mmCIF file of C-alpha atoms and ligand atoms in Angstrom:
data_model
loop_
_atom_site.group_PDB
_atom_site.id
_atom_site.type_symbol
_atom_site.label_atom_id
_atom_site.label_comp_id
_atom_site.label_asym_id
_atom_site.label_seq_id
_atom_site.Cartn_x
_atom_site.Cartn_y
_atom_site.Cartn_z
ATOM 1 C CA MET A 1 25.061 80.159 35.588
ATOM 2 C CA GLU A 2 23.998 81.761 38.857
ATOM 3 C CA VAL A 3 22.326 84.803 39.257
ATOM 4 C CA ILE A 4 22.256 86.538 42.999
ATOM 5 C CA VAL A 5 19.873 90.028 42.725
ATOM 6 C CA ALA A 6 21.078 91.615 45.871
ATOM 7 C CA PRO A 7 19.088 95.041 47.119
ATOM 8 C CA GLY A 8 21.686 97.330 46.480
ATOM 9 C CA LYS A 9 25.750 97.779 45.199
ATOM 10 C CA VAL A 10 26.694 97.789 48.960
ATOM 11 C CA ALA A 11 24.779 94.628 49.675
ATOM 12 C CA ALA A 12 26.033 93.185 46.049
ATOM 13 C CA CYS A 13 30.005 93.980 47.301
ATOM 14 C CA GLU A 14 29.377 92.220 49.944
ATOM 15 C CA ILE A 15 28.129 89.234 48.767
ATOM 16 C CA ALA A 16 30.883 88.819 46.173
ATOM 17 C CA ALA A 17 33.339 89.104 49.224
ATOM 18 C CA ARG A 18 31.739 86.805 51.158
ATOM 19 C CA ARG A 19 32.227 84.405 48.080
ATOM 20 C CA ILE A 20 35.665 85.198 48.725
ATOM 21 C CA ALA A 21 36.249 84.668 51.692
ATOM 22 C CA ASP A 22 34.400 81.051 51.624
ATOM 23 C CA THR A 23 37.147 80.471 49.169
ATOM 24 C CA VAL A 24 40.433 81.172 50.777
ATOM 25 C CA ARG A 25 38.813 79.888 54.017
ATOM 26 C CA GLU A 26 38.106 76.744 52.417
ATOM 27 C CA TYR A 27 41.841 76.959 50.752
ATOM 28 C CA PRO A 28 43.928 78.705 52.541
ATOM 29 C CA ALA A 29 46.234 78.363 49.808
ATOM 30 C CA ALA A 30 43.698 79.527 46.977
ATOM 31 C CA VAL A 31 44.544 80.328 43.827
ATOM 32 C CA LEU A 32 42.694 84.006 43.151
ATOM 33 C CA GLY A 33 42.378 85.870 39.723
ATOM 34 C CA LEU A 34 41.907 89.165 40.535
ATOM 35 C CA ALA A 35 39.826 92.380 38.241
ATOM 36 C CA THR A 36 39.998 95.923 38.795
ATOM 37 C CA GLY A 37 37.575 98.883 37.875
ATOM 38 C CA GLY A 38 35.267 100.583 40.015
ATOM 39 C CA THR A 39 33.345 97.691 40.975
ATOM 40 C CA MET A 40 35.817 95.997 42.642
ATOM 41 C CA VAL A 41 36.648 99.248 45.094
ATOM 42 C CA ARG A 42 34.157 98.284 46.644
ATOM 43 C CA VAL A 43 34.629 94.592 47.112
ATOM 44 C CA TYR A 44 38.071 95.347 48.046
ATOM 45 C CA ARG A 45 37.009 97.257 50.894
ATOM 46 C CA GLU A 46 34.328 94.524 51.826
ATOM 47 C CA LEU A 47 37.163 91.991 51.695
ATOM 48 C CA VAL A 48 39.868 94.131 53.807
ATOM 49 C CA ARG A 49 36.963 94.867 56.326
ATOM 50 C CA LEU A 50 36.777 90.790 56.414
ATOM 51 C CA HIS A 51 40.510 90.543 57.272
ATOM 52 C CA ARG A 52 40.269 93.080 59.843
ATOM 53 C CA ASN A 53 37.615 92.289 61.429
ATOM 54 C CA LYS A 54 37.168 88.301 61.215
ATOM 55 C CA GLY A 55 40.444 87.373 60.826
ATOM 56 C CA LEU A 56 40.075 86.373 56.808
ATOM 57 C CA ASP A 57 43.959 85.516 56.935
ATOM 58 C CA PHE A 58 45.371 85.759 53.240
ATOM 59 C CA GLY A 59 48.935 84.902 54.092
ATOM 60 C CA GLY A 60 48.527 81.550 51.916
ATOM 61 C CA VAL A 61 46.974 82.999 49.136
ATOM 62 C CA THR A 62 48.649 83.292 45.544
ATOM 63 C CA THR A 63 46.901 85.862 43.091
ATOM 64 C CA PHE A 64 46.775 86.838 39.170
ATOM 65 C CA ASN A 65 45.524 89.993 38.221
ATOM 66 C CA LEU A 66 43.425 90.127 34.261
ATOM 67 C CA ASP A 67 44.939 93.075 32.919
ATOM 68 C CA GLU A 68 47.712 96.085 33.417
ATOM 69 C CA TYR A 69 48.102 98.853 30.384
ATOM 70 C CA ILE A 70 51.031 98.415 28.613
ATOM 71 C CA GLY A 71 53.770 101.496 28.968
ATOM 72 C CA LEU A 72 52.851 102.531 32.418
ATOM 73 C CA GLU A 73 55.637 101.676 35.208
ATOM 74 C CA PRO A 74 54.331 99.910 37.869
ATOM 75 C CA GLN A 75 54.366 102.842 40.520
ATOM 76 C CA SER A 76 52.520 105.033 38.396
ATOM 77 C CA PRO A 77 49.263 106.056 40.180
ATOM 78 C CA HIS A 78 47.245 105.441 36.916
ATOM 79 C CA SER A 79 48.656 101.300 36.623
ATOM 80 C CA TYR A 80 46.582 98.463 38.226
ATOM 81 C CA HIS A 81 49.659 97.631 40.220
ATOM 82 C CA THR A 82 49.016 100.592 42.063
ATOM 83 C CA PHE A 83 45.158 100.199 41.923
ATOM 84 C CA MET A 84 45.685 96.754 43.593
ATOM 85 C CA ARG A 85 48.255 98.174 45.831
ATOM 86 C CA GLU A 86 46.120 101.268 47.044
ATOM 87 C CA HIS A 87 42.830 99.020 47.462
ATOM 88 C CA LEU A 88 43.820 95.523 48.282
ATOM 89 C CA PHE A 89 47.521 93.803 49.035
ATOM 90 C CA ASP A 90 48.532 96.871 51.215
ATOM 91 C CA GLN A 91 45.824 96.375 53.629
ATOM 92 C CA ILE A 92 46.067 92.297 54.066
ATOM 93 C CA ASP A 93 48.529 89.799 54.987
ATOM 94 C CA ILE A 94 49.597 88.700 51.868
ATOM 95 C CA ASP A 95 53.259 88.380 50.862
ATOM 96 C CA ARG A 96 53.490 90.521 47.993
ATOM 97 C CA ASN A 97 55.437 87.502 46.115
ATOM 98 C CA ASN A 98 52.550 85.535 45.379
ATOM 99 C CA THR A 99 50.950 88.714 43.877
ATOM 100 C CA ASN A 100 51.067 88.309 40.092
ATOM 101 C CA ILE A 101 50.012 91.508 37.675
ATOM 102 C CA PRO A 102 50.734 91.598 33.863
ATOM 103 C CA ASP A 103 54.680 93.577 33.404
ATOM 104 C CA GLY A 104 53.165 96.129 31.077
ATOM 105 C CA MET A 105 56.577 97.867 30.915
ATOM 106 C CA SER A 106 58.317 94.545 29.649
ATOM 107 C CA PRO A 107 60.671 94.783 26.585
ATOM 108 C CA ASP A 108 59.422 91.162 25.688
ATOM 109 C CA ILE A 109 55.842 91.831 26.026
ATOM 110 C CA CYS A 110 55.196 88.036 23.974
ATOM 111 C CA GLY A 111 57.389 86.735 26.342
ATOM 112 C CA SER A 112 56.560 87.651 29.302
ATOM 113 C CA CYS A 113 52.452 86.975 28.283
ATOM 114 C CA ALA A 114 53.395 83.438 28.141
ATOM 115 C CA ALA A 115 55.003 83.527 30.918
ATOM 116 C CA TYR A 116 51.982 84.671 32.942
ATOM 117 C CA GLU A 117 50.576 81.761 31.412
ATOM 118 C CA LYS A 118 52.777 79.381 32.697
ATOM 119 C CA ALA A 119 52.898 81.046 36.016
ATOM 120 C CA ILE A 120 49.390 80.394 36.138
ATOM 121 C CA ALA A 121 49.502 76.615 35.075
ATOM 122 C CA ASP A 122 52.718 75.796 37.221
ATOM 123 C CA ALA A 123 50.246 77.357 40.391
ATOM 124 C CA GLY A 124 47.643 74.567 39.821
ATOM 125 C CA GLY A 125 45.308 77.271 37.926
ATOM 126 C CA ILE A 126 43.045 79.853 39.251
ATOM 127 C CA ASP A 127 40.480 78.308 41.415
ATOM 128 C CA LEU A 128 38.308 81.217 41.666
ATOM 129 C CA GLN A 129 38.434 84.245 39.131
ATOM 130 C CA VAL A 130 37.144 87.583 40.029
ATOM 131 C CA LEU A 131 35.158 89.932 36.892
ATOM 132 C CA GLY A 132 34.030 93.172 36.612
ATOM 133 C CA LEU A 133 32.295 93.835 33.618
ATOM 134 C CA GLY A 134 32.977 96.482 30.632
ATOM 135 C CA ALA A 135 30.379 98.327 29.540
ATOM 136 C CA ASN A 136 30.548 96.628 26.201
ATOM 137 C CA GLY A 137 30.654 93.785 27.328
ATOM 138 C CA HIS A 138 34.488 92.810 27.742
ATOM 139 C CA ILE A 139 36.023 90.934 30.639
ATOM 140 C CA GLY A 140 39.740 91.558 31.765
ATOM 141 C CA PHE A 141 40.660 93.862 28.752
ATOM 142 C CA ASN A 142 39.025 91.290 26.329
ATOM 143 C CA GLU A 143 37.173 93.770 24.094
ATOM 144 C CA PRO A 144 33.742 92.683 21.776
ATOM 145 C CA GLY A 145 35.574 90.133 18.977
ATOM 146 C CA SER A 146 38.290 88.627 20.906
ATOM 147 C CA PRO A 147 38.616 85.218 20.073
ATOM 148 C CA LEU A 148 36.632 82.779 22.588
ATOM 149 C CA ASP A 149 39.591 80.317 22.582
ATOM 150 C CA SER A 150 42.805 83.908 23.524
ATOM 151 C CA ARG A 151 44.850 83.816 25.675
ATOM 152 C CA THR A 152 46.983 85.993 27.770
ATOM 153 C CA ARG A 153 48.560 88.743 24.948
ATOM 154 C CA MET A 154 48.513 92.041 24.144
ATOM 155 C CA ALA A 155 44.947 93.911 22.782
ATOM 156 C CA VAL A 156 44.053 97.238 22.047
ATOM 157 C CA LEU A 157 41.330 99.353 24.271
ATOM 158 C CA THR A 158 38.421 100.236 21.855
ATOM 159 C CA ASP A 159 37.318 104.375 22.095
ATOM 160 C CA GLU A 160 34.295 103.246 24.171
ATOM 161 C CA THR A 161 36.671 101.805 26.940
ATOM 162 C CA ALA A 162 39.204 104.301 26.925
ATOM 163 C CA ARG A 163 36.532 107.093 27.498
ATOM 164 C CA ASP A 164 35.024 105.105 30.446
ATOM 165 C CA ASN A 165 38.412 104.824 32.016
ATOM 166 C CA ALA A 166 39.230 108.159 31.753
ATOM 167 C CA ARG A 167 38.131 108.559 35.207
ATOM 168 C CA PHE A 168 40.811 106.931 36.589
ATOM 169 C CA PHE A 169 43.185 109.571 33.964
ATOM 170 C CA ASP A 170 41.921 112.499 35.816
ATOM 171 C CA GLY A 171 38.926 112.436 32.883
ATOM 172 C CA ASP A 172 41.381 113.019 30.285
ATOM 173 C CA GLU A 173 40.739 110.513 27.715
ATOM 174 C CA THR A 174 43.660 111.251 25.634
ATOM 175 C CA ARG A 175 45.941 109.606 28.509
ATOM 176 C CA VAL A 176 44.682 106.529 29.336
ATOM 177 C CA PRO A 177 46.886 103.718 27.370
ATOM 178 C CA ARG A 178 45.166 102.125 24.254
ATOM 179 C CA GLU A 179 47.392 98.880 24.300
ATOM 180 C CA CYS A 180 47.273 96.663 27.257
ATOM 181 C CA ILE A 181 48.216 93.209 28.582
ATOM 182 C CA THR A 182 45.294 91.213 29.165
ATOM 183 C CA MET A 183 44.310 87.200 30.354
ATOM 184 C CA GLY A 184 42.343 86.063 27.409
ATOM 185 C CA VAL A 185 38.648 84.779 27.339
ATOM 186 C CA SER A 186 40.491 81.075 27.329
ATOM 187 C CA SER A 187 42.649 81.985 30.028
ATOM 188 C CA ILE A 188 39.879 83.173 32.190
ATOM 189 C CA PHE A 189 37.320 80.780 31.561
ATOM 190 C CA GLU A 190 39.802 77.812 32.686
ATOM 191 C CA ALA A 191 39.054 79.120 36.506
ATOM 192 C CA LYS A 192 37.452 76.830 38.500
ATOM 193 C CA LYS A 193 34.971 78.922 39.726
ATOM 194 C CA ILE A 194 34.055 82.670 38.066
ATOM 195 C CA LEU A 195 32.813 85.599 40.410
ATOM 196 C CA LEU A 196 31.324 88.598 38.046
ATOM 197 C CA VAL A 197 30.130 91.396 39.702
ATOM 198 C CA ALA A 198 28.203 94.371 38.368
ATOM 199 C CA TYR A 199 25.812 97.025 39.333
ATOM 200 C CA GLY A 200 24.293 99.823 38.135
ATOM 201 C CA GLU A 201 21.505 100.877 35.568
ATOM 202 C CA LYS A 202 24.137 101.575 33.027
ATOM 203 C CA LYS A 203 25.527 98.266 33.310
ATOM 204 C CA ALA A 204 21.821 96.729 32.593
ATOM 205 C CA ALA A 205 21.818 96.455 29.272
ATOM 206 C CA VAL A 206 25.279 94.242 28.697
ATOM 207 C CA VAL A 207 24.265 92.219 31.652
ATOM 208 C CA ALA A 208 21.297 90.861 30.009
ATOM 209 C CA ALA A 209 22.889 90.497 26.962
ATOM 210 C CA ALA A 210 26.462 88.403 28.821
ATOM 211 C CA VAL A 211 23.476 86.447 30.485
ATOM 212 C CA LYS A 212 20.557 85.840 28.673
ATOM 213 C CA GLY A 213 21.805 86.412 25.128
ATOM 214 C CA THR A 214 23.091 84.613 22.443
ATOM 215 C CA VAL A 215 26.922 83.168 23.496
ATOM 216 C CA SER A 216 29.264 85.367 20.987
ATOM 217 C CA VAL A 217 32.814 86.980 20.829
ATOM 218 C CA ARG A 218 30.556 90.533 20.663
ATOM 219 C CA VAL A 219 29.325 89.830 23.948
ATOM 220 C CA PRO A 220 32.671 88.064 25.785
ATOM 221 C CA ALA A 221 31.394 88.076 28.889
ATOM 222 C CA SER A 222 28.462 85.832 27.234
ATOM 223 C CA VAL A 223 30.896 82.769 27.422
ATOM 224 C CA LEU A 224 30.434 82.217 30.884
ATOM 225 C CA GLN A 225 26.683 80.984 30.189
ATOM 226 C CA LYS A 226 29.108 77.608 29.478
ATOM 227 C CA HIS A 227 30.788 77.766 32.495
ATOM 228 C CA SER A 228 30.215 75.152 34.963
ATOM 229 C CA SER A 229 30.337 76.991 37.928
ATOM 230 C CA ALA A 230 29.830 80.892 37.075
ATOM 231 C CA THR A 231 28.207 83.007 39.696
ATOM 232 C CA VAL A 232 26.958 86.561 38.467
ATOM 233 C CA VAL A 233 26.303 89.057 41.360
ATOM 234 C CA LEU A 234 23.951 92.358 40.809
ATOM 235 C CA ASP A 235 22.538 94.682 42.034
ATOM 236 C CA GLU A 236 18.670 95.245 41.093
ATOM 237 C CA ALA A 237 19.678 97.820 38.990
ATOM 238 C CA ALA A 238 22.144 95.864 36.555
ATOM 239 C CA ALA A 239 19.154 93.142 36.701
ATOM 240 C CA SER A 240 16.417 95.293 35.450
ATOM 241 C CA THR A 241 17.380 94.701 31.885
ATOM 242 C CA ILE A 242 16.646 90.874 32.557
ATOM 243 C CA TYR A 243 13.408 91.306 34.795
ATOM 244 C CA ARG A 244 11.613 93.700 32.245
ATOM 245 C CA GLN A 245 12.794 90.754 29.438
ATOM 246 C CA ASN A 246 10.610 88.180 31.938
ATOM 247 C CA ILE A 247 7.549 89.994 31.654
ATOM 248 C CA LYS A 248 5.499 88.675 29.142
ATOM 249 C CA PRO A 249 3.290 91.003 27.382
ATOM 250 C CA ILE A 250 0.082 91.464 27.745
HETATM 251 C C1 GLP B 301 38.115 98.164 33.337
HETATM 252 C C2 GLP B 301 38.968 96.304 34.042
HETATM 253 C C3 GLP B 301 37.892 95.632 33.707
HETATM 254 C C4 GLP B 301 36.618 95.640 34.394
HETATM 255 C C5 GLP B 301 35.992 96.885 33.931
HETATM 256 C C6 GLP B 301 34.950 97.590 34.654
HETATM 257 O O1 GLP B 301 38.585 98.055 31.968
HETATM 258 N N1 GLP B 301 40.129 96.374 33.042
HETATM 259 O O2 GLP B 301 38.555 94.360 34.103
HETATM 260 O O3 GLP B 301 35.720 94.818 34.570
HETATM 261 O O4 GLP B 301 37.607 98.096 33.832
HETATM 262 O O5 GLP B 301 35.097 98.709 34.867
HETATM 263 P P1 GLP B 301 33.784 99.211 36.193
HETATM 264 O O6 GLP B 301 34.186 98.136 37.425
HETATM 265 O O7 GLP B 301 34.636 100.572 36.587
HETATM 266 O O8 GLP B 301 32.413 99.663 35.821
#
């Protein structure tokens, strides 16, 4: 696992965006796995800047998002469909037909999860999977306890995640849907490369558990330690517990 520590959150997001841009430049038909959440807002802002100012071309790129809430229309201001349109897709030259987000309104959730997995496989698999990190170690919406061999499926948010994500629902935790569709831990792990981004002191303990702790379903992100090409980009605050753990007592 490669761990990069940037001097601040802006620098961390710039490094992450540059990694994504490198993949797109190297493989103009790249398949990207994309994430949502506050961390990604800055990463996508930088990608948009690279598109506008540096000609980064998304015309041949295909994307698969990690997750979506069940019961939210794609047009809902709170859906991840809307998040992706606002923060990325509306601002770059990607072909909308090549963007994929789980369908939280499907009348056949199981069937649509299986179809999502098939679509990823048909696209040749994910070249680069971008991840944020939940405060409890979740990746996508794979909460602690998610089986390491899990695939795209319906899952249930923990109280902690619902509380964390209330900021995207006008601060009202009761409005956060508790059910979601998420790519599984195994679906994520199959990506050729993985790029996890985390910043801020609030993530420091869980970052240390993910990067240095025992690989366990209790911290789903810890599985990335076993991946052959996983990079973690942090700011100094998010890396602070790792640093502290390295300090040997006198
Ligand atoms: C949500 C998403 C996760 C994301 C997490 C982190 O729960 N489902 O994929 O990693 O938020 O969010 P933030 O970047 O806002 O800390």
